[in-house]
Short mmCIF file of N, CA, C and O in Angstrom, two decimals:
data_model
loop_
_atom_site.label_atom_id
_atom_site.label_comp_id
_atom_site.label_asym_id
_atom_site.label_seq_id
_atom_site.Cartn_x
_atom_site.Cartn_y
_atom_site.Cartn_z
N MET X 1 7.88 -14.08 -2.62
CA MET X 1 6.72 -13.29 -2.21
C MET X 1 6.52 -12.18 -3.23
O MET X 1 7.47 -11.50 -3.61
N ARG X 2 5.30 -12.03 -3.64
CA ARG X 2 4.97 -10.97 -4.59
C ARG X 2 3.69 -10.30 -4.13
O ARG X 2 2.70 -10.98 -3.81
N LEU X 3 3.70 -8.98 -4.10
CA LEU X 3 2.52 -8.23 -3.71
C LEU X 3 1.60 -8.04 -4.92
O LEU X 3 2.07 -7.94 -6.05
N THR X 4 0.33 -7.96 -4.66
CA THR X 4 -0.63 -7.70 -5.73
C THR X 4 -0.52 -6.24 -6.17
O THR X 4 0.01 -5.38 -5.44
N ASN X 5 -1.04 -5.96 -7.36
CA ASN X 5 -1.10 -4.57 -7.83
C ASN X 5 -1.92 -3.72 -6.87
O ASN X 5 -1.64 -2.54 -6.67
N TYR X 6 -2.93 -4.32 -6.27
CA TYR X 6 -3.79 -3.60 -5.33
C TYR X 6 -2.95 -3.01 -4.18
O TYR X 6 -3.08 -1.85 -3.84
N THR X 7 -2.09 -3.83 -3.60
CA THR X 7 -1.24 -3.37 -2.50
C THR X 7 -0.21 -2.38 -3.02
O THR X 7 0.05 -1.35 -2.38
N ASP X 8 0.39 -2.67 -4.15
CA ASP X 8 1.37 -1.76 -4.76
C ASP X 8 0.75 -0.39 -4.96
O ASP X 8 1.31 0.63 -4.56
N TYR X 9 -0.43 -0.33 -5.57
CA TYR X 9 -1.10 0.94 -5.82
C TYR X 9 -1.52 1.62 -4.52
O TYR X 9 -1.48 2.85 -4.41
N SER X 10 -1.91 0.85 -3.53
CA SER X 10 -2.26 1.42 -2.22
C SER X 10 -1.06 2.16 -1.63
O SER X 10 -1.19 3.28 -1.13
N LEU X 11 0.09 1.53 -1.70
CA LEU X 11 1.31 2.15 -1.17
C LEU X 11 1.68 3.39 -1.99
O LEU X 11 2.09 4.41 -1.43
N ARG X 12 1.50 3.32 -3.30
CA ARG X 12 1.80 4.47 -4.15
C ARG X 12 0.89 5.66 -3.81
O ARG X 12 1.35 6.80 -3.78
N VAL X 13 -0.39 5.37 -3.60
CA VAL X 13 -1.34 6.44 -3.23
C VAL X 13 -0.89 7.10 -1.93
O VAL X 13 -0.85 8.33 -1.81
N LEU X 14 -0.53 6.30 -0.95
CA LEU X 14 -0.11 6.85 0.34
C LEU X 14 1.16 7.69 0.20
O LEU X 14 1.27 8.76 0.82
N ILE X 15 2.10 7.25 -0.61
CA ILE X 15 3.32 8.03 -0.83
C ILE X 15 2.98 9.36 -1.50
O ILE X 15 3.44 10.42 -1.07
N PHE X 16 2.14 9.32 -2.52
CA PHE X 16 1.73 10.54 -3.22
C PHE X 16 1.09 11.53 -2.25
O PHE X 16 1.43 12.71 -2.23
N LEU X 17 0.17 11.04 -1.43
CA LEU X 17 -0.54 11.91 -0.49
C LEU X 17 0.40 12.44 0.59
O LEU X 17 0.27 13.58 1.03
N ALA X 18 1.34 11.63 1.02
CA ALA X 18 2.30 12.08 2.03
C ALA X 18 3.15 13.22 1.48
O ALA X 18 3.49 14.16 2.22
N LEU X 19 3.48 13.17 0.21
CA LEU X 19 4.26 14.24 -0.40
C LEU X 19 3.48 15.54 -0.48
O LEU X 19 4.04 16.63 -0.37
N LYS X 20 2.18 15.44 -0.68
CA LYS X 20 1.32 16.61 -0.79
C LYS X 20 1.16 17.31 0.56
O LYS X 20 0.95 18.50 0.61
N GLY X 21 1.19 16.54 1.63
CA GLY X 21 0.97 17.12 2.95
C GLY X 21 -0.51 17.17 3.28
O GLY X 21 -1.37 17.03 2.42
N SER X 22 -0.81 17.37 4.54
CA SER X 22 -2.20 17.32 5.00
C SER X 22 -3.01 18.55 4.62
O SER X 22 -4.23 18.52 4.64
N GLU X 23 -2.34 19.65 4.27
CA GLU X 23 -3.07 20.88 3.95
C GLU X 23 -3.52 20.95 2.50
O GLU X 23 -4.41 21.73 2.16
N LYS X 24 -2.94 20.13 1.63
CA LYS X 24 -3.31 20.16 0.21
C LYS X 24 -4.10 18.91 -0.15
O LYS X 24 -3.72 17.81 0.20
N LEU X 25 -5.19 19.13 -0.87
CA LEU X 25 -6.01 18.01 -1.34
C LEU X 25 -5.54 17.55 -2.71
O LEU X 25 -5.08 18.35 -3.52
N SER X 26 -5.67 16.27 -2.95
CA SER X 26 -5.35 15.69 -4.24
C SER X 26 -6.61 15.09 -4.82
O SER X 26 -7.59 14.84 -4.10
N THR X 27 -6.59 14.81 -6.11
CA THR X 27 -7.71 14.13 -6.74
C THR X 27 -7.26 12.75 -7.21
O THR X 27 -6.07 12.51 -7.42
N ILE X 28 -8.23 11.89 -7.38
CA ILE X 28 -7.93 10.56 -7.90
C ILE X 28 -7.32 10.67 -9.29
O ILE X 28 -6.37 9.96 -9.61
N GLN X 29 -7.85 11.59 -10.09
CA GLN X 29 -7.32 11.76 -11.45
C GLN X 29 -5.86 12.19 -11.41
O GLN X 29 -5.04 11.71 -12.19
N GLU X 30 -5.52 13.08 -10.50
CA GLU X 30 -4.14 13.55 -10.36
C GLU X 30 -3.19 12.40 -10.02
O GLU X 30 -2.10 12.27 -10.59
N ILE X 31 -3.63 11.54 -9.12
CA ILE X 31 -2.81 10.39 -8.73
C ILE X 31 -2.70 9.40 -9.88
O ILE X 31 -1.62 8.90 -10.19
N ALA X 32 -3.83 9.13 -10.54
CA ALA X 32 -3.84 8.21 -11.68
C ALA X 32 -2.91 8.70 -12.78
O ALA X 32 -2.12 7.93 -13.33
N ASP X 33 -2.95 9.99 -13.06
CA ASP X 33 -2.09 10.56 -14.10
C ASP X 33 -0.62 10.50 -13.69
O ASP X 33 0.25 10.22 -14.52
N SER X 34 -0.34 10.74 -12.43
CA SER X 34 1.05 10.75 -11.95
C SER X 34 1.71 9.39 -12.07
O SER X 34 2.91 9.30 -12.34
N TYR X 35 0.93 8.33 -11.86
CA TYR X 35 1.48 6.98 -11.92
C TYR X 35 1.11 6.24 -13.21
O TYR X 35 1.52 5.10 -13.41
N ASN X 36 0.27 6.89 -14.05
CA ASN X 36 -0.19 6.27 -15.28
C ASN X 36 -0.90 4.94 -15.01
O ASN X 36 -0.58 3.91 -15.60
N ILE X 37 -1.85 5.00 -14.07
CA ILE X 37 -2.65 3.83 -13.73
C ILE X 37 -4.13 4.18 -13.81
O ILE X 37 -4.50 5.35 -13.85
N SER X 38 -4.98 3.18 -13.83
CA SER X 38 -6.41 3.34 -14.02
C SER X 38 -7.08 4.11 -12.88
O SER X 38 -6.94 3.77 -11.71
N LYS X 39 -7.84 5.14 -13.27
CA LYS X 39 -8.60 5.92 -12.30
C LYS X 39 -9.66 5.04 -11.62
O LYS X 39 -9.88 5.13 -10.42
N ASN X 40 -10.31 4.17 -12.41
CA ASN X 40 -11.35 3.30 -11.85
C ASN X 40 -10.78 2.36 -10.79
O ASN X 40 -11.40 2.12 -9.76
N HIS X 41 -9.60 1.82 -11.05
CA HIS X 41 -8.96 0.94 -10.08
C HIS X 41 -8.60 1.72 -8.81
O HIS X 41 -8.79 1.24 -7.70
N LEU X 42 -8.11 2.93 -9.00
CA LEU X 42 -7.74 3.77 -7.85
C LEU X 42 -8.95 4.13 -6.99
O LEU X 42 -8.82 4.28 -5.78
N MET X 43 -10.10 4.30 -7.61
CA MET X 43 -11.30 4.64 -6.85
C MET X 43 -11.59 3.58 -5.79
O MET X 43 -11.89 3.89 -4.64
N LYS X 44 -11.49 2.31 -6.18
CA LYS X 44 -11.71 1.21 -5.24
C LYS X 44 -10.66 1.22 -4.14
O LYS X 44 -10.97 1.01 -2.96
N ILE X 45 -9.43 1.45 -4.51
CA ILE X 45 -8.33 1.45 -3.55
C ILE X 45 -8.48 2.58 -2.55
O ILE X 45 -8.36 2.38 -1.33
N ILE X 46 -8.78 3.77 -3.05
CA ILE X 46 -8.92 4.92 -2.16
C ILE X 46 -10.12 4.75 -1.24
O ILE X 46 -10.06 5.09 -0.05
N HIS X 47 -11.19 4.19 -1.75
CA HIS X 47 -12.35 3.89 -0.89
C HIS X 47 -11.93 2.95 0.24
O HIS X 47 -12.26 3.19 1.42
N HIS X 48 -11.19 1.91 -0.09
CA HIS X 48 -10.74 0.94 0.92
C HIS X 48 -9.77 1.60 1.91
O HIS X 48 -9.88 1.39 3.13
N LEU X 49 -8.84 2.41 1.41
CA LEU X 49 -7.91 3.10 2.30
C LEU X 49 -8.66 4.05 3.24
O LEU X 49 -8.25 4.24 4.38
N GLY X 50 -9.75 4.60 2.75
CA GLY X 50 -10.60 5.44 3.61
C GLY X 50 -11.26 4.62 4.71
O GLY X 50 -11.31 5.03 5.87
N GLN X 51 -11.77 3.45 4.33
CA GLN X 51 -12.38 2.56 5.33
C GLN X 51 -11.38 2.12 6.38
O GLN X 51 -11.74 1.94 7.55
N LEU X 52 -10.14 1.95 5.98
CA LEU X 52 -9.08 1.54 6.91
C LEU X 52 -8.56 2.70 7.76
O LEU X 52 -7.79 2.50 8.68
N GLY X 53 -8.98 3.92 7.42
CA GLY X 53 -8.58 5.09 8.20
C GLY X 53 -7.28 5.74 7.78
O GLY X 53 -6.74 6.58 8.49
N TYR X 54 -6.77 5.40 6.59
CA TYR X 54 -5.52 5.97 6.11
C TYR X 54 -5.72 7.26 5.32
O TYR X 54 -4.84 8.12 5.30
N VAL X 55 -6.84 7.36 4.61
CA VAL X 55 -7.11 8.57 3.84
C VAL X 55 -8.47 9.14 4.23
O VAL X 55 -9.36 8.43 4.71
N GLU X 56 -8.57 10.43 4.01
CA GLU X 56 -9.81 11.15 4.27
C GLU X 56 -10.29 11.70 2.93
O GLU X 56 -9.50 12.26 2.17
N THR X 57 -11.56 11.52 2.65
CA THR X 57 -12.12 12.05 1.41
C THR X 57 -13.04 13.21 1.75
O THR X 57 -13.85 13.13 2.67
N ILE X 58 -12.88 14.30 1.00
CA ILE X 58 -13.70 15.49 1.19
C ILE X 58 -14.53 15.65 -0.06
O ILE X 58 -14.00 15.76 -1.18
N ARG X 59 -15.83 15.62 0.10
CA ARG X 59 -16.74 15.71 -1.04
C ARG X 59 -17.00 17.17 -1.39
O ARG X 59 -16.73 18.07 -0.62
N GLY X 60 -17.55 17.35 -2.56
CA GLY X 60 -17.95 18.69 -2.98
C GLY X 60 -17.05 19.27 -4.05
O GLY X 60 -16.07 18.65 -4.48
N ARG X 61 -17.40 20.48 -4.45
CA ARG X 61 -16.72 21.16 -5.55
C ARG X 61 -15.22 21.30 -5.31
O ARG X 61 -14.43 21.11 -6.22
N ASN X 62 -14.82 21.64 -4.14
CA ASN X 62 -13.40 21.81 -3.82
C ASN X 62 -12.87 20.62 -3.03
O ASN X 62 -11.92 20.76 -2.26
N GLY X 63 -13.48 19.47 -3.23
CA GLY X 63 -13.10 18.28 -2.48
C GLY X 63 -11.86 17.62 -3.02
O GLY X 63 -11.22 18.08 -3.96
N GLY X 64 -11.54 16.52 -2.39
CA GLY X 64 -10.37 15.76 -2.79
C GLY X 64 -10.04 14.75 -1.71
O GLY X 64 -10.88 14.43 -0.86
N ILE X 65 -8.82 14.30 -1.73
CA ILE X 65 -8.38 13.32 -0.72
C ILE X 65 -7.05 13.77 -0.12
O ILE X 65 -6.28 14.49 -0.75
N ARG X 66 -6.83 13.32 1.10
CA ARG X 66 -5.57 13.58 1.80
C ARG X 66 -5.38 12.49 2.83
O ARG X 66 -6.31 11.73 3.14
N LEU X 67 -4.19 12.43 3.37
CA LEU X 67 -3.93 11.46 4.44
C LEU X 67 -4.77 11.79 5.66
O LEU X 67 -4.95 12.96 5.99
N ALA X 68 -5.25 10.76 6.31
CA ALA X 68 -6.03 10.95 7.54
C ALA X 68 -5.13 10.86 8.77
O ALA X 68 -5.56 11.18 9.87
N LYS X 69 -3.88 10.43 8.56
CA LYS X 69 -2.93 10.27 9.66
C LYS X 69 -1.60 10.88 9.24
O LYS X 69 -1.31 11.02 8.06
N ASP X 70 -0.80 11.17 10.21
CA ASP X 70 0.56 11.62 9.95
C ASP X 70 1.34 10.44 9.35
O ASP X 70 1.17 9.31 9.79
N PRO X 71 2.21 10.70 8.36
CA PRO X 71 2.98 9.60 7.75
C PRO X 71 3.76 8.75 8.76
O PRO X 71 3.93 7.56 8.55
N LYS X 72 4.20 9.33 9.84
CA LYS X 72 4.95 8.55 10.84
C LYS X 72 4.05 7.58 11.59
O LYS X 72 4.54 6.66 12.24
N ASP X 73 2.74 7.77 11.48
CA ASP X 73 1.78 6.90 12.16
C ASP X 73 1.18 5.83 11.24
O ASP X 73 0.28 5.09 11.64
N ILE X 74 1.66 5.75 10.01
CA ILE X 74 1.17 4.75 9.06
C ILE X 74 2.24 3.70 8.88
O ILE X 74 3.28 3.94 8.26
N ASN X 75 2.00 2.53 9.43
CA ASN X 75 2.96 1.44 9.38
C ASN X 75 2.79 0.66 8.08
O ASN X 75 1.70 0.20 7.75
N ILE X 76 3.88 0.52 7.35
CA ILE X 76 3.85 -0.12 6.03
C ILE X 76 3.47 -1.60 6.13
O ILE X 76 2.69 -2.11 5.32
N GLY X 77 3.99 -2.30 7.11
CA GLY X 77 3.64 -3.70 7.30
C GLY X 77 2.15 -3.88 7.51
O GLY X 77 1.53 -4.79 6.95
N LYS X 78 1.58 -2.99 8.28
CA LYS X 78 0.13 -3.06 8.55
C LYS X 78 -0.67 -2.78 7.28
O LYS X 78 -1.65 -3.46 7.00
N VAL X 79 -0.22 -1.79 6.50
CA VAL X 79 -0.91 -1.49 5.24
C VAL X 79 -0.87 -2.71 4.32
O VAL X 79 -1.89 -3.11 3.75
N VAL X 80 0.31 -3.32 4.19
CA VAL X 80 0.44 -4.50 3.33
C VAL X 80 -0.45 -5.62 3.85
O VAL X 80 -1.17 -6.26 3.07
N TYR X 81 -0.44 -5.85 5.13
CA TYR X 81 -1.26 -6.91 5.71
C TYR X 81 -2.75 -6.67 5.46
O TYR X 81 -3.51 -7.60 5.18
N GLU X 82 -3.17 -5.40 5.51
CA GLU X 82 -4.59 -5.07 5.34
C GLU X 82 -5.04 -4.96 3.89
O GLU X 82 -6.23 -4.99 3.62
N THR X 83 -4.10 -4.85 2.97
CA THR X 83 -4.50 -4.70 1.57
C THR X 83 -4.25 -5.94 0.72
O THR X 83 -4.83 -6.06 -0.36
N GLU X 84 -3.42 -6.84 1.18
CA GLU X 84 -3.20 -8.09 0.44
C GLU X 84 -4.39 -9.02 0.64
O GLU X 84 -4.92 -9.12 1.75
N GLU X 85 -4.77 -9.69 -0.40
CA GLU X 85 -5.90 -10.62 -0.34
C GLU X 85 -5.59 -11.81 0.57
O GLU X 85 -6.41 -12.23 1.37
N ASP X 86 -4.40 -12.37 0.41
CA ASP X 86 -3.97 -13.47 1.27
C ASP X 86 -2.46 -13.61 1.17
O ASP X 86 -1.83 -12.94 0.36
N PHE X 87 -1.92 -14.44 1.97
CA PHE X 87 -0.48 -14.68 1.97
C PHE X 87 -0.19 -16.16 1.72
O PHE X 87 0.78 -16.71 2.23
N HIS X 88 -1.00 -16.79 0.90
CA HIS X 88 -0.82 -18.21 0.56
C HIS X 88 0.20 -18.32 -0.56
O HIS X 88 -0.16 -18.45 -1.73
N ILE X 89 1.48 -18.28 -0.19
CA ILE X 89 2.52 -18.29 -1.22
C ILE X 89 2.71 -19.67 -1.85
O ILE X 89 3.31 -19.79 -2.91
N VAL X 90 2.20 -20.70 -1.20
CA VAL X 90 2.14 -22.04 -1.78
C VAL X 90 0.77 -22.62 -1.44
O VAL X 90 0.14 -22.23 -0.47
N GLY X 91 0.36 -23.59 -2.24
CA GLY X 91 -0.97 -24.17 -2.08
C GLY X 91 -1.26 -24.74 -0.71
O GLY X 91 -2.38 -24.65 -0.21
N CYS X 92 -0.25 -25.31 -0.06
CA CYS X 92 -0.51 -25.95 1.23
C CYS X 92 -0.73 -24.95 2.37
O CYS X 92 -1.10 -25.34 3.47
N PHE X 93 -0.55 -23.64 2.10
CA PHE X 93 -0.84 -22.63 3.12
C PHE X 93 -2.34 -22.46 3.30
O PHE X 93 -2.80 -22.00 4.32
N LYS X 94 -3.10 -22.83 2.28
CA LYS X 94 -4.54 -22.67 2.31
C LYS X 94 -5.17 -24.03 2.56
O LYS X 94 -5.01 -24.95 1.77
N GLN X 95 -5.86 -24.13 3.67
CA GLN X 95 -6.46 -25.41 4.04
C GLN X 95 -7.44 -25.89 2.99
O GLN X 95 -8.22 -25.11 2.45
N GLY X 96 -7.37 -27.17 2.70
CA GLY X 96 -8.33 -27.78 1.79
C GLY X 96 -7.99 -27.66 0.33
O GLY X 96 -8.61 -28.29 -0.49
N GLU X 97 -7.01 -26.82 -0.01
CA GLU X 97 -6.66 -26.66 -1.41
C GLU X 97 -5.18 -26.93 -1.61
O GLU X 97 -4.37 -26.75 -0.71
N GLY X 98 -4.83 -27.34 -2.79
CA GLY X 98 -3.44 -27.55 -3.13
C GLY X 98 -2.77 -28.62 -2.29
O GLY X 98 -1.58 -28.53 -2.00
N TYR X 99 -3.54 -29.61 -1.91
CA TYR X 99 -2.98 -30.65 -1.05
C TYR X 99 -1.81 -31.34 -1.75
O TYR X 99 -1.85 -31.65 -2.92
N CYS X 100 -0.78 -31.53 -0.98
CA CYS X 100 0.42 -32.19 -1.47
C CYS X 100 0.60 -33.48 -0.68
O CYS X 100 0.38 -33.50 0.54
N SER X 101 1.01 -34.53 -1.34
CA SER X 101 1.12 -35.82 -0.67
C SER X 101 2.15 -35.83 0.46
O SER X 101 2.06 -36.66 1.37
N ILE X 102 3.12 -34.92 0.45
CA ILE X 102 4.10 -34.91 1.54
C ILE X 102 3.80 -33.84 2.59
O ILE X 102 4.56 -33.64 3.53
N SER X 103 2.67 -33.16 2.45
CA SER X 103 2.33 -32.05 3.34
C SER X 103 2.46 -32.37 4.83
O SER X 103 3.00 -31.57 5.58
N PRO X 104 2.00 -33.53 5.30
CA PRO X 104 2.10 -33.80 6.74
C PRO X 104 3.54 -33.84 7.27
O PRO X 104 3.76 -33.56 8.45
N ALA X 105 4.51 -34.13 6.43
CA ALA X 105 5.90 -34.23 6.89
C ALA X 105 6.81 -33.18 6.24
O ALA X 105 8.02 -33.22 6.41
N CYS X 106 6.22 -32.25 5.53
CA CYS X 106 7.00 -31.29 4.73
C CYS X 106 7.70 -30.24 5.60
O CYS X 106 7.08 -29.61 6.44
N LYS X 107 8.97 -30.07 5.37
CA LYS X 107 9.76 -29.04 6.04
C LYS X 107 9.80 -27.76 5.20
O LYS X 107 10.07 -26.69 5.73
N LEU X 108 9.56 -27.89 3.90
CA LEU X 108 9.59 -26.74 3.01
C LEU X 108 8.56 -25.70 3.42
O LEU X 108 8.86 -24.51 3.49
N LYS X 109 7.32 -26.13 3.70
CA LYS X 109 6.28 -25.16 4.04
C LYS X 109 6.64 -24.41 5.31
O LYS X 109 6.32 -23.23 5.45
N ASN X 110 7.34 -25.06 6.25
CA ASN X 110 7.77 -24.37 7.46
C ASN X 110 8.79 -23.28 7.13
O ASN X 110 8.74 -22.18 7.68
N ALA X 111 9.72 -23.59 6.25
CA ALA X 111 10.73 -22.60 5.84
C ALA X 111 10.07 -21.44 5.10
O ALA X 111 10.41 -20.27 5.32
N LEU X 112 9.10 -21.74 4.24
CA LEU X 112 8.40 -20.69 3.51
C LEU X 112 7.57 -19.82 4.45
O LEU X 112 7.51 -18.59 4.29
N TYR X 113 6.96 -20.42 5.43
CA TYR X 113 6.20 -19.66 6.42
C TYR X 113 7.14 -18.74 7.20
O TYR X 113 6.83 -17.56 7.42
N GLU X 114 8.31 -19.26 7.58
CA GLU X 114 9.30 -18.46 8.30
C GLU X 114 9.78 -17.29 7.43
O GLU X 114 9.94 -16.17 7.91
N ALA X 115 9.99 -17.55 6.15
CA ALA X 115 10.40 -16.49 5.22
C ALA X 115 9.32 -15.43 5.08
O ALA X 115 9.61 -14.23 5.05
N LEU X 116 8.07 -15.84 5.00
CA LEU X 116 6.95 -14.91 4.92
C LEU X 116 6.90 -14.02 6.16
O LEU X 116 6.72 -12.81 6.06
N GLN X 117 7.08 -14.61 7.32
CA GLN X 117 7.07 -13.84 8.57
C GLN X 117 8.22 -12.84 8.60
O GLN X 117 8.05 -11.70 9.04
N ALA X 118 9.38 -13.24 8.11
CA ALA X 118 10.53 -12.33 8.06
C ALA X 118 10.24 -11.17 7.10
O ALA X 118 10.55 -10.01 7.42
N PHE X 119 9.63 -11.47 5.97
CA PHE X 119 9.24 -10.45 4.99
C PHE X 119 8.33 -9.42 5.65
O PHE X 119 8.56 -8.21 5.58
N LEU X 120 7.28 -9.89 6.31
CA LEU X 120 6.34 -8.98 6.95
C LEU X 120 6.99 -8.22 8.10
O LEU X 120 6.73 -7.02 8.28
N ASN X 121 7.84 -8.87 8.86
CA ASN X 121 8.51 -8.19 9.97
C ASN X 121 9.38 -7.04 9.50
O ASN X 121 9.45 -6.01 10.16
N VAL X 122 10.04 -7.21 8.37
CA VAL X 122 10.82 -6.11 7.81
C VAL X 122 9.91 -4.94 7.48
O VAL X 122 10.19 -3.79 7.83
N LEU X 123 8.79 -5.21 6.83
CA LEU X 123 7.86 -4.14 6.47
C LEU X 123 7.27 -3.46 7.70
O LEU X 123 7.02 -2.25 7.69
N TYR X 124 7.04 -4.20 8.77
CA TYR X 124 6.53 -3.62 10.01
C TYR X 124 7.54 -2.66 10.64
O TYR X 124 7.19 -1.86 11.50
N GLY X 125 8.78 -2.71 10.19
CA GLY X 125 9.81 -1.81 10.71
C GLY X 125 9.84 -0.45 10.02
O GLY X 125 10.66 0.39 10.36
N TYR X 126 8.95 -0.23 9.06
CA TYR X 126 8.93 1.03 8.32
C TYR X 126 7.59 1.73 8.47
O TYR X 126 6.55 1.09 8.61
N THR X 127 7.66 3.06 8.40
CA THR X 127 6.45 3.87 8.33
C THR X 127 6.43 4.58 6.99
O THR X 127 7.46 4.65 6.28
N LEU X 128 5.31 5.16 6.66
CA LEU X 128 5.20 5.93 5.41
C LEU X 128 6.21 7.06 5.40
O LEU X 128 6.77 7.39 4.35
N GLU X 129 6.48 7.64 6.54
CA GLU X 129 7.45 8.73 6.62
C GLU X 129 8.83 8.31 6.08
O GLU X 129 9.52 9.10 5.44
N ASP X 130 9.21 7.07 6.33
CA ASP X 130 10.49 6.57 5.85
C ASP X 130 10.59 6.61 4.32
O ASP X 130 11.69 6.72 3.77
N PHE X 131 9.47 6.53 3.64
CA PHE X 131 9.47 6.46 2.18
C PHE X 131 9.33 7.81 1.50
O PHE X 131 9.30 7.88 0.27
N VAL X 132 9.22 8.87 2.29
CA VAL X 132 9.15 10.21 1.70
C VAL X 132 10.25 11.12 2.25
O VAL X 132 10.17 12.33 2.14
N LEU X 133 11.28 10.52 2.82
CA LEU X 133 12.40 11.31 3.32
C LEU X 133 13.13 12.01 2.18
O LEU X 133 13.72 13.08 2.36
N ASN X 134 13.09 11.45 0.99
CA ASN X 134 13.68 12.06 -0.20
C ASN X 134 12.62 12.88 -0.95
O ASN X 134 12.48 12.81 -2.17
N ARG X 135 11.89 13.66 -0.20
CA ARG X 135 10.75 14.46 -0.67
C ARG X 135 11.08 15.30 -1.91
O ARG X 135 10.30 15.34 -2.86
N ILE X 136 12.21 15.97 -1.91
CA ILE X 136 12.57 16.85 -3.02
C ILE X 136 12.71 16.06 -4.32
O ILE X 136 12.16 16.43 -5.36
N GLU X 137 13.43 14.95 -4.24
CA GLU X 137 13.63 14.11 -5.42
C GLU X 137 12.31 13.53 -5.93
O GLU X 137 12.04 13.54 -7.14
N LEU X 138 11.47 13.06 -5.02
CA LEU X 138 10.18 12.49 -5.42
C LEU X 138 9.28 13.55 -6.04
O LEU X 138 8.64 13.31 -7.07
N ASN X 139 9.21 14.71 -5.42
CA ASN X 139 8.39 15.79 -5.97
C ASN X 139 8.88 16.21 -7.35
O ASN X 139 8.08 16.50 -8.24
N HIS X 140 10.17 16.22 -7.54
CA HIS X 140 10.73 16.55 -8.85
C HIS X 140 10.27 15.52 -9.89
O HIS X 140 9.89 15.88 -11.01
N LEU X 141 10.30 14.25 -9.52
CA LEU X 141 9.86 13.19 -10.44
C LEU X 141 8.38 13.31 -10.78
O LEU X 141 7.96 12.95 -11.88
N PHE X 142 7.58 13.81 -9.84
CA PHE X 142 6.16 14.03 -10.09
C PHE X 142 5.89 15.36 -10.81
O PHE X 142 4.77 15.65 -11.18
N GLY X 143 6.95 16.18 -10.92
CA GLY X 143 6.76 17.49 -11.54
C GLY X 143 6.23 18.52 -10.57
O GLY X 143 5.78 19.59 -10.98
N ASN X 144 6.29 18.24 -9.28
CA ASN X 144 5.82 19.18 -8.24
C ASN X 144 6.99 20.04 -7.77
O ASN X 144 7.50 19.87 -6.69
N ARG X 145 7.39 20.97 -8.58
CA ARG X 145 8.56 21.78 -8.24
C ARG X 145 8.26 22.83 -7.19
O ARG X 145 9.16 23.37 -6.57
N ASP X 146 6.99 23.13 -6.99
CA ASP X 146 6.61 24.16 -6.01
C ASP X 146 6.48 23.62 -4.59
O ASP X 146 6.27 24.37 -3.66
N VAL X 147 6.61 22.32 -4.42
CA VAL X 147 6.43 21.72 -3.09
C VAL X 147 7.76 21.64 -2.37
O VAL X 147 8.78 21.38 -2.91
#
């Protein structure tokens, strides 16, 4: 199982915002610079995270973005499920495509489906708060010594 960059960056944005706290606003440029990733790509991600209710965007001169929920209320499994395009880890998971001649009797696809469910179930056991418990170390890596 491999997550797309879209999901990876979505999780990174949420971690960054969780470290900032709800009282401080961040900018897309600040996040892009911190992770050395494309600002344009982040704009799409942050827009989507806003639609999903994870981030709040404040417009205007002193605007920015922040988490719309407490980190303990953001389930990582749910974020991954909502940001991944699909979970077709093999062709036979997608109807009509990647047909395999043994598909009707294949036990492999059942094992892969079971593994995928186990993967997602592990992620559903975590919240964003779990990933910022080492706040001091993470802030140091970002250069946020005042936080």
